């Protein structure tokens, strides 16, 4: 059976039901947290999984020898917040309920660049969310959680749609600068709104 056929079986039989239970669990534990715009989960699409599975290293060798076990974001979750200060607060709350394998803030490579920003976690899947009737060989052991502000989320979705469609021509230099410009604007808007919220909270 091909990797695609194996992942397709996993996608339908296991990943979807686990993702749905995970979304319910996240909404439950964060029900009393203010300024959350949305919580969503999803299994990685078959097309995106296969695209990642075929990734090559800089020397042309496969990055993943066993993609079904090595690719860790087969289930992804997102929490979208209003302000930057909310991200850390929600991140701390989430980690009370999950064991973190890895946690990091995603930033551009240097201070002169504007690009992707976000708070990422690789978390173990709780046993309670896994139906004991599932074939355990199909069940991933972890999932990826991204916590972003509304501006970070909007920019990253548009950037992925515009800049990473399979088969399309690479963006030209001026187009890349335009994307960087919109990222800088989103970064600035996040900062301004957060500062205005802080100021309002101090005076209320």
PDB file of N, CA, C and O in Angstrom, residues 98-164:
ATOM      1  N   UNK A  98      -1.861  19.786  28.893  1.00  0.00           N
ATOM      2  CA  UNK A  98      -1.160  18.952  27.924  1.00  0.00           C
ATOM      3  C   UNK A  98       0.328  18.895  28.257  1.00  0.00           C
ATOM      4  O   UNK A  98       0.891  19.870  28.777  1.00  0.00           O
ATOM      5  N   UNK A  99       0.943  17.777  27.910  1.00  0.00           N
ATOM      6  CA  UNK A  99       2.391  17.653  28.051  1.00  0.00           C
ATOM      7  C   UNK A  99       3.044  18.140  26.763  1.00  0.00           C
ATOM      8  O   UNK A  99       2.765  17.629  25.674  1.00  0.00           O
ATOM      9  N   UNK A 100       3.905  19.143  26.878  1.00  0.00           N
ATOM     10  CA  UNK A 100       4.544  19.740  25.705  1.00  0.00           C
ATOM     11  C   UNK A 100       5.819  18.984  25.331  1.00  0.00           C
ATOM     12  O   UNK A 100       6.689  18.768  26.170  1.00  0.00           O
ATOM     13  N   UNK A 101       5.908  18.593  24.072  1.00  0.00           N
ATOM     14  CA  UNK A 101       7.139  18.033  23.530  1.00  0.00           C
ATOM     15  C   UNK A 101       8.065  19.170  23.107  1.00  0.00           C
ATOM     16  O   UNK A 101       9.272  19.130  23.320  1.00  0.00           O
ATOM     17  N   UNK A 102       7.456  20.209  22.545  1.00  0.00           N
ATOM     18  CA  UNK A 102       8.220  21.370  22.089  1.00  0.00           C
ATOM     19  C   UNK A 102       7.313  22.587  22.094  1.00  0.00           C
ATOM     20  O   UNK A 102       6.133  22.493  21.739  1.00  0.00           O
ATOM     21  N   UNK A 103       7.841  23.731  22.501  1.00  0.00           N
ATOM     22  CA  UNK A 103       7.105  24.988  22.471  1.00  0.00           C
ATOM     23  C   UNK A 103       8.054  26.085  22.008  1.00  0.00           C
ATOM     24  O   UNK A 103       9.203  26.156  22.464  1.00  0.00           O
ATOM     25  N   UNK A 104       7.571  26.933  21.088  1.00  0.00           N
ATOM     26  CA  UNK A 104       8.438  28.011  20.612  1.00  0.00           C
ATOM     27  C   UNK A 104       7.609  29.120  19.988  1.00  0.00           C
ATOM     28  O   UNK A 104       6.494  28.911  19.514  1.00  0.00           O
ATOM     29  N   UNK A 105       8.195  30.313  20.005  1.00  0.00           N
ATOM     30  CA  UNK A 105       7.635  31.450  19.294  1.00  0.00           C
ATOM     31  C   UNK A 105       8.310  31.538  17.931  1.00  0.00           C
ATOM     32  O   UNK A 105       9.542  31.583  17.845  1.00  0.00           O
ATOM     33  N   UNK A 106       7.504  31.546  16.883  1.00  0.00           N
ATOM     34  CA  UNK A 106       8.032  31.625  15.527  1.00  0.00           C
ATOM     35  C   UNK A 106       8.272  33.094  15.172  1.00  0.00           C
ATOM     36  O   UNK A 106       7.372  33.929  15.294  1.00  0.00           O
ATOM     37  N   UNK A 107       9.492  33.395  14.748  1.00  0.00           N
ATOM     38  CA  UNK A 107       9.884  34.757  14.409  1.00  0.00           C
ATOM     39  C   UNK A 107      10.676  34.757  13.114  1.00  0.00           C
ATOM     40  O   UNK A 107      11.294  33.749  12.765  1.00  0.00           O
ATOM     41  N   UNK A 108      10.701  35.888  12.385  1.00  0.00           N
ATOM     42  CA  UNK A 108      11.599  35.989  11.223  1.00  0.00           C
ATOM     43  C   UNK A 108      13.051  35.819  11.658  1.00  0.00           C
ATOM     44  O   UNK A 108      13.388  35.956  12.837  1.00  0.00           O
ATOM     45  N   UNK A 109      13.923  35.528  10.692  1.00  0.00           N
ATOM     46  CA  UNK A 109      15.311  35.200  11.017  1.00  0.00           C
ATOM     47  C   UNK A 109      16.084  36.358  11.623  1.00  0.00           C
ATOM     48  O   UNK A 109      16.999  36.156  12.405  1.00  0.00           O
ATOM     49  N   UNK A 110      15.768  37.594  11.253  1.00  0.00           N
ATOM     50  CA  UNK A 110      16.458  38.718  11.882  1.00  0.00           C
ATOM     51  C   UNK A 110      15.497  39.886  12.052  1.00  0.00           C
ATOM     52  O   UNK A 110      14.386  39.892  11.511  1.00  0.00           O
ATOM     53  N   UNK A 111      15.928  40.887  12.814  1.00  0.00           N
ATOM     54  CA  UNK A 111      15.056  41.993  13.187  1.00  0.00           C
ATOM     55  C   UNK A 111      14.711  42.911  12.023  1.00  0.00           C
ATOM     56  O   UNK A 111      13.821  43.761  12.144  1.00  0.00           O
ATOM     57  N   UNK A 112      15.415  42.775  10.911  1.00  0.00           N
ATOM     58  CA  UNK A 112      15.132  43.608   9.750  1.00  0.00           C
ATOM     59  C   UNK A 112      14.102  42.960   8.825  1.00  0.00           C
ATOM     60  O   UNK A 112      13.738  43.527   7.800  1.00  0.00           O
ATOM     61  N   UNK A 113      13.657  41.786   9.164  1.00  0.00           N
ATOM     62  CA  UNK A 113      12.698  41.069   8.325  1.00  0.00           C
ATOM     63  C   UNK A 113      11.318  41.052   8.978  1.00  0.00           C
ATOM     64  O   UNK A 113      11.194  41.108  10.200  1.00  0.00           O
ATOM     65  N   UNK A 114      10.305  40.990   8.128  1.00  0.00           N
ATOM     66  CA  UNK A 114       8.945  40.775   8.594  1.00  0.00           C
ATOM     67  C   UNK A 114       8.399  39.576   7.852  1.00  0.00           C
ATOM     68  O   UNK A 114       8.492  39.477   6.638  1.00  0.00           O
ATOM     69  N   UNK A 115       7.847  38.656   8.586  1.00  0.00           N
ATOM     70  CA  UNK A 115       7.313  37.446   7.977  1.00  0.00           C
ATOM     71  C   UNK A 115       6.363  36.781   8.939  1.00  0.00           C
ATOM     72  O   UNK A 115       5.516  37.435   9.543  1.00  0.00           O
ATOM     73  N   UNK A 116       6.535  35.487   9.110  1.00  0.00           N
ATOM     74  CA  UNK A 116       5.596  34.719   9.933  1.00  0.00           C
ATOM     75  C   UNK A 116       5.869  34.914  11.425  1.00  0.00           C
ATOM     76  O   UNK A 116       6.998  34.826  11.877  1.00  0.00           O
ATOM     77  N   UNK A 117       4.798  35.185  12.170  1.00  0.00           N
ATOM     78  CA  UNK A 117       4.853  35.237  13.632  1.00  0.00           C
ATOM     79  C   UNK A 117       3.784  34.281  14.172  1.00  0.00           C
ATOM     80  O   UNK A 117       2.692  34.176  13.620  1.00  0.00           O
ATOM     81  N   UNK A 118       4.087  33.609  15.259  1.00  0.00           N
ATOM     82  CA  UNK A 118       3.098  32.733  15.879  1.00  0.00           C
ATOM     83  C   UNK A 118       3.702  31.972  17.037  1.00  0.00           C
ATOM     84  O   UNK A 118       4.912  31.842  17.160  1.00  0.00           O
ATOM     85  N   UNK A 119       2.827  31.483  17.909  1.00  0.00           N
ATOM     86  CA  UNK A 119       3.213  30.685  19.062  1.00  0.00           C
ATOM     87  C   UNK A 119       2.843  29.237  18.767  1.00  0.00           C
ATOM     88  O   UNK A 119       1.669  28.922  18.556  1.00  0.00           O
ATOM     89  N   UNK A 120       3.856  28.345  18.719  1.00  0.00           N
ATOM     90  CA  UNK A 120       3.631  26.963  18.314  1.00  0.00           C
ATOM     91  C   UNK A 120       3.964  25.992  19.445  1.00  0.00           C
ATOM     92  O   UNK A 120       4.944  26.178  20.162  1.00  0.00           O
ATOM     93  N   UNK A 121       3.163  24.943  19.540  1.00  0.00           N
ATOM     94  CA  UNK A 121       3.416  23.876  20.504  1.00  0.00           C
ATOM     95  C   UNK A 121       3.221  22.528  19.827  1.00  0.00           C
ATOM     96  O   UNK A 121       2.314  22.362  19.005  1.00  0.00           O
ATOM     97  N   UNK A 122       4.068  21.568  20.166  1.00  0.00           N
ATOM     98  CA  UNK A 122       3.846  20.173  19.808  1.00  0.00           C
ATOM     99  C   UNK A 122       3.469  19.474  21.111  1.00  0.00           C
ATOM    100  O   UNK A 122       4.278  19.413  22.050  1.00  0.00           O
ATOM    101  N   UNK A 123       2.233  18.973  21.187  1.00  0.00           N
ATOM    102  CA  UNK A 123       1.685  18.466  22.434  1.00  0.00           C
ATOM    103  C   UNK A 123       1.258  17.000  22.292  1.00  0.00           C
ATOM    104  O   UNK A 123       0.776  16.589  21.230  1.00  0.00           O
ATOM    105  N   UNK A 124       1.422  16.237  23.369  1.00  0.00           N
ATOM    106  CA  UNK A 124       0.981  14.846  23.353  1.00  0.00           C
ATOM    107  C   UNK A 124      -0.545  14.783  23.336  1.00  0.00           C
ATOM    108  O   UNK A 124      -1.215  15.568  24.016  1.00  0.00           O
ATOM    109  N   UNK A 125      -1.088  13.864  22.571  1.00  0.00           N
ATOM    110  CA  UNK A 125      -2.535  13.658  22.549  1.00  0.00           C
ATOM    111  C   UNK A 125      -2.971  12.950  23.835  1.00  0.00           C
ATOM    112  O   UNK A 125      -2.438  11.889  24.167  1.00  0.00           O
ATOM    113  N   UNK A 126      -3.925  13.490  24.558  1.00  0.00           N
ATOM    114  CA  UNK A 126      -4.422  12.799  25.759  1.00  0.00           C
ATOM    115  C   UNK A 126      -5.071  11.466  25.379  1.00  0.00           C
ATOM    116  O   UNK A 126      -5.793  11.371  24.378  1.00  0.00           O
ATOM    117  N   UNK A 127      -4.845  10.470  26.193  1.00  0.00           N
ATOM    118  CA  UNK A 127      -5.397   9.134  25.938  1.00  0.00           C
ATOM    119  C   UNK A 127      -6.920   9.177  25.898  1.00  0.00           C
ATOM    120  O   UNK A 127      -7.557   8.438  25.135  1.00  0.00           O
ATOM    121  N   UNK A 128      -7.536  10.051  26.689  1.00  0.00           N
ATOM    122  CA  UNK A 128      -8.998  10.127  26.768  1.00  0.00           C
ATOM    123  C   UNK A 128      -9.638  10.503  25.433  1.00  0.00           C
ATOM    124  O   UNK A 128     -10.833  10.263  25.231  1.00  0.00           O
ATOM    125  N   UNK A 129      -8.879  11.117  24.549  1.00  0.00           N
ATOM    126  CA  UNK A 129      -9.436  11.551  23.266  1.00  0.00           C
ATOM    127  C   UNK A 129      -9.356  10.469  22.192  1.00  0.00           C
ATOM    128  O   UNK A 129      -9.835  10.665  21.077  1.00  0.00           O
ATOM    129  N   UNK A 130      -8.746   9.345  22.524  1.00  0.00           N
ATOM    130  CA  UNK A 130      -8.519   8.292  21.533  1.00  0.00           C
ATOM    131  C   UNK A 130      -9.463   7.123  21.803  1.00  0.00           C
ATOM    132  O   UNK A 130      -9.426   6.508  22.879  1.00  0.00           O
ATOM    133  N   UNK A 131     -10.303   6.827  20.853  1.00  0.00           N
ATOM    134  CA  UNK A 131     -11.236   5.705  20.972  1.00  0.00           C
ATOM    135  C   UNK A 131     -10.440   4.406  21.097  1.00  0.00           C
ATOM    136  O   UNK A 131      -9.591   4.116  20.252  1.00  0.00           O
ATOM    137  N   UNK A 132     -10.676   3.619  22.146  1.00  0.00           N
ATOM    138  CA  UNK A 132      -9.913   2.372  22.313  1.00  0.00           C
ATOM    139  C   UNK A 132     -10.123   1.386  21.168  1.00  0.00           C
ATOM    140  O   UNK A 132      -9.339   0.456  20.995  1.00  0.00           O
ATOM    141  N   UNK A 133     -11.188   1.589  20.374  1.00  0.00           N
ATOM    142  CA  UNK A 133     -11.431   0.704  19.248  1.00  0.00           C
ATOM    143  C   UNK A 133     -10.604   1.033  18.021  1.00  0.00           C
ATOM    144  O   UNK A 133     -10.597   0.263  17.046  1.00  0.00           O
ATOM    145  N   UNK A 134      -9.902   2.183  18.052  1.00  0.00           N
ATOM    146  CA  UNK A 134      -9.062   2.557  16.911  1.00  0.00           C
ATOM    147  C   UNK A 134      -7.883   1.608  16.771  1.00  0.00           C
ATOM    148  O   UNK A 134      -7.356   1.097  17.772  1.00  0.00           O
ATOM    149  N   UNK A 135      -7.452   1.405  15.549  1.00  0.00           N
ATOM    150  CA  UNK A 135      -6.185   0.718  15.292  1.00  0.00           C
ATOM    151  C   UNK A 135      -5.080   1.646  15.794  1.00  0.00           C
ATOM    152  O   UNK A 135      -4.854   2.717  15.222  1.00  0.00           O
ATOM    153  N   UNK A 136      -4.404   1.254  16.865  1.00  0.00           N
ATOM    154  CA  UNK A 136      -3.416   2.134  17.495  1.00  0.00           C
ATOM    155  C   UNK A 136      -2.247   2.447  16.574  1.00  0.00           C
ATOM    156  O   UNK A 136      -1.540   3.449  16.754  1.00  0.00           O
ATOM    157  N   UNK A 137      -2.035   1.601  15.558  1.00  0.00           N
ATOM    158  CA  UNK A 137      -0.974   1.877  14.602  1.00  0.00           C
ATOM    159  C   UNK A 137      -1.271   3.063  13.707  1.00  0.00           C
ATOM    160  O   UNK A 137      -0.372   3.596  13.049  1.00  0.00           O
ATOM    161  N   UNK A 138      -2.545   3.495  13.680  1.00  0.00           N
ATOM    162  CA  UNK A 138      -2.941   4.644  12.860  1.00  0.00           C
ATOM    163  C   UNK A 138      -2.990   5.948  13.654  1.00  0.00           C
ATOM    164  O   UNK A 138      -3.146   7.018  13.080  1.00  0.00           O
ATOM    165  N   UNK A 139      -2.868   5.853  14.969  1.00  0.00           N
ATOM    166  CA  UNK A 139      -3.066   7.017  15.832  1.00  0.00           C
ATOM    167  C   UNK A 139      -1.752   7.768  16.039  1.00  0.00           C
ATOM    168  O   UNK A 139      -0.772   7.191  16.523  1.00  0.00           O
ATOM    169  N   UNK A 140      -1.692   9.062  15.687  1.00  0.00           N
ATOM    170  CA  UNK A 140      -0.481   9.840  15.971  1.00  0.00           C
ATOM    171  C   UNK A 140      -0.347  10.074  17.473  1.00  0.00           C
ATOM    172  O   UNK A 140      -1.344  10.070  18.202  1.00  0.00           O
ATOM    173  N   UNK A 141       0.881  10.267  17.932  1.00  0.00           N
ATOM    174  CA  UNK A 141       1.071  10.436  19.378  1.00  0.00           C
ATOM    175  C   UNK A 141       0.994  11.894  19.805  1.00  0.00           C
ATOM    176  O   UNK A 141       0.925  12.185  20.997  1.00  0.00           O
ATOM    177  N   UNK A 142       0.980  12.816  18.843  1.00  0.00           N
ATOM    178  CA  UNK A 142       0.973  14.229  19.214  1.00  0.00           C
ATOM    179  C   UNK A 142       0.195  15.042  18.184  1.00  0.00           C
ATOM    180  O   UNK A 142      -0.248  14.529  17.155  1.00  0.00           O
ATOM    181  N   UNK A 143       0.020  16.332  18.496  1.00  0.00           N
ATOM    182  CA  UNK A 143      -0.617  17.254  17.558  1.00  0.00           C
ATOM    183  C   UNK A 143       0.067  18.609  17.682  1.00  0.00           C
ATOM    184  O   UNK A 143       0.774  18.888  18.666  1.00  0.00           O
ATOM    185  N   UNK A 144      -0.130  19.442  16.669  1.00  0.00           N
ATOM    186  CA  UNK A 144       0.450  20.782  16.692  1.00  0.00           C
ATOM    187  C   UNK A 144      -0.620  21.798  17.061  1.00  0.00           C
ATOM    188  O   UNK A 144      -1.731  21.756  16.531  1.00  0.00           O
ATOM    189  N   UNK A 145      -0.278  22.695  17.970  1.00  0.00           N
ATOM    190  CA  UNK A 145      -1.170  23.788  18.347  1.00  0.00           C
ATOM    191  C   UNK A 145      -0.508  25.113  17.997  1.00  0.00           C
ATOM    192  O   UNK A 145       0.645  25.353  18.363  1.00  0.00           O
ATOM    193  N   UNK A 146      -1.244  25.960  17.288  1.00  0.00           N
ATOM    194  CA  UNK A 146      -0.792  27.310  16.981  1.00  0.00           C
ATOM    195  C   UNK A 146      -1.711  28.295  17.701  1.00  0.00           C
ATOM    196  O   UNK A 146      -2.930  28.171  17.639  1.00  0.00           O
ATOM    197  N   UNK A 147      -1.103  29.263  18.374  1.00  0.00           N
ATOM    198  CA  UNK A 147      -1.857  30.325  19.030  1.00  0.00           C
ATOM    199  C   UNK A 147      -1.421  31.638  18.389  1.00  0.00           C
ATOM    200  O   UNK A 147      -0.230  31.982  18.409  1.00  0.00           O
ATOM    201  N   UNK A 148      -2.384  32.345  17.800  1.00  0.00           N
ATOM    202  CA  UNK A 148      -2.060  33.555  17.051  1.00  0.00           C
ATOM    203  C   UNK A 148      -3.090  34.644  17.341  1.00  0.00           C
ATOM    204  O   UNK A 148      -4.213  34.357  17.768  1.00  0.00           O
ATOM    205  N   UNK A 149      -2.696  35.864  17.035  1.00  0.00           N
ATOM    206  CA  UNK A 149      -3.660  36.955  17.058  1.00  0.00           C
ATOM    207  C   UNK A 149      -4.427  36.951  15.735  1.00  0.00           C
ATOM    208  O   UNK A 149      -4.062  36.262  14.774  1.00  0.00           O
ATOM    209  N   UNK A 150      -5.479  37.731  15.695  1.00  0.00           N
ATOM    210  CA  UNK A 150      -6.269  37.843  14.472  1.00  0.00           C
ATOM    211  C   UNK A 150      -5.412  38.314  13.294  1.00  0.00           C
ATOM    212  O   UNK A 150      -5.534  37.805  12.178  1.00  0.00           O
ATOM    213  N   UNK A 151      -4.533  39.278  13.546  1.00  0.00           N
ATOM    214  CA  UNK A 151      -3.695  39.798  12.462  1.00  0.00           C
ATOM    215  C   UNK A 151      -2.672  38.758  12.011  1.00  0.00           C
ATOM    216  O   UNK A 151      -2.413  38.610  10.813  1.00  0.00           O
ATOM    217  N   UNK A 152      -2.066  38.054  12.945  1.00  0.00           N
ATOM    218  CA  UNK A 152      -1.106  37.010  12.580  1.00  0.00           C
ATOM    219  C   UNK A 152      -1.785  35.913  11.767  1.00  0.00           C
ATOM    220  O   UNK A 152      -1.230  35.418  10.778  1.00  0.00           O
ATOM    221  N   UNK A 153      -2.974  35.534  12.174  1.00  0.00           N
ATOM    222  CA  UNK A 153      -3.704  34.483  11.469  1.00  0.00           C
ATOM    223  C   UNK A 153      -4.071  34.919  10.052  1.00  0.00           C
ATOM    224  O   UNK A 153      -3.857  34.168   9.088  1.00  0.00           O
ATOM    225  N   UNK A 154      -4.618  36.121   9.926  1.00  0.00           N
ATOM    226  CA  UNK A 154      -5.031  36.604   8.608  1.00  0.00           C
ATOM    227  C   UNK A 154      -3.843  36.683   7.661  1.00  0.00           C
ATOM    228  O   UNK A 154      -3.921  36.263   6.497  1.00  0.00           O
ATOM    229  N   UNK A 155      -2.713  37.203   8.165  1.00  0.00           N
ATOM    230  CA  UNK A 155      -1.547  37.335   7.289  1.00  0.00           C
ATOM    231  C   UNK A 155      -1.007  35.972   6.882  1.00  0.00           C
ATOM    232  O   UNK A 155      -0.691  35.741   5.711  1.00  0.00           O
ATOM    233  N   UNK A 156      -0.901  35.043   7.819  1.00  0.00           N
ATOM    234  CA  UNK A 156      -0.310  33.744   7.494  1.00  0.00           C
ATOM    235  C   UNK A 156      -1.175  32.967   6.515  1.00  0.00           C
ATOM    236  O   UNK A 156      -0.662  32.277   5.621  1.00  0.00           O
ATOM    237  N   UNK A 157      -2.504  33.070   6.637  1.00  0.00           N
ATOM    238  CA  UNK A 157      -3.393  32.372   5.703  1.00  0.00           C
ATOM    239  C   UNK A 157      -3.260  32.953   4.296  1.00  0.00           C
ATOM    240  O   UNK A 157      -3.165  32.209   3.312  1.00  0.00           O
ATOM    241  N   UNK A 158      -3.262  34.275   4.198  1.00  0.00           N
ATOM    242  CA  UNK A 158      -3.129  34.908   2.882  1.00  0.00           C
ATOM    243  C   UNK A 158      -1.758  34.626   2.284  1.00  0.00           C
ATOM    244  O   UNK A 158      -1.625  34.338   1.084  1.00  0.00           O
ATOM    245  N   UNK A 159      -0.722  34.679   3.101  1.00  0.00           N
ATOM    246  CA  UNK A 159       0.633  34.431   2.623  1.00  0.00           C
ATOM    247  C   UNK A 159       0.771  33.010   2.085  1.00  0.00           C
ATOM    248  O   UNK A 159       1.382  32.784   1.035  1.00  0.00           O
ATOM    249  N   UNK A 160       0.208  32.047   2.803  1.00  0.00           N
ATOM    250  CA  UNK A 160       0.290  30.657   2.350  1.00  0.00           C
ATOM    251  C   UNK A 160      -0.470  30.480   1.042  1.00  0.00           C
ATOM    252  O   UNK A 160      -0.006  29.798   0.124  1.00  0.00           O
ATOM    253  N   UNK A 161      -1.637  31.104   0.936  1.00  0.00           N
ATOM    254  CA  UNK A 161      -2.450  30.961  -0.265  1.00  0.00           C
ATOM    255  C   UNK A 161      -1.784  31.611  -1.476  1.00  0.00           C
ATOM    256  O   UNK A 161      -1.823  31.075  -2.586  1.00  0.00           O
ATOM    257  N   UNK A 162      -1.141  32.751  -1.256  1.00  0.00           N
ATOM    258  CA  UNK A 162      -0.535  33.483  -2.369  1.00  0.00           C
ATOM    259  C   UNK A 162       0.850  32.971  -2.732  1.00  0.00           C
ATOM    260  O   UNK A 162       1.249  33.000  -3.898  1.00  0.00           O
ATOM    261  N   UNK A 163       1.593  32.508  -1.723  1.00  0.00           N
ATOM    262  CA  UNK A 163       2.994  32.209  -1.970  1.00  0.00           C
ATOM    263  C   UNK A 163       3.384  30.757  -2.043  1.00  0.00           C
ATOM    264  O   UNK A 163       4.517  30.444  -2.409  1.00  0.00           O
ATOM    265  N   UNK A 164       2.468  29.839  -1.722  1.00  0.00           N
ATOM    266  CA  UNK A 164       2.875  28.440  -1.620  1.00  0.00           C
ATOM    267  C   UNK A 164       1.950  27.476  -2.342  1.00  0.00           C
ATOM    268  O   UNK A 164       1.855  26.319  -1.981  1.00  0.00           O
TER     269      UNK A 164
END
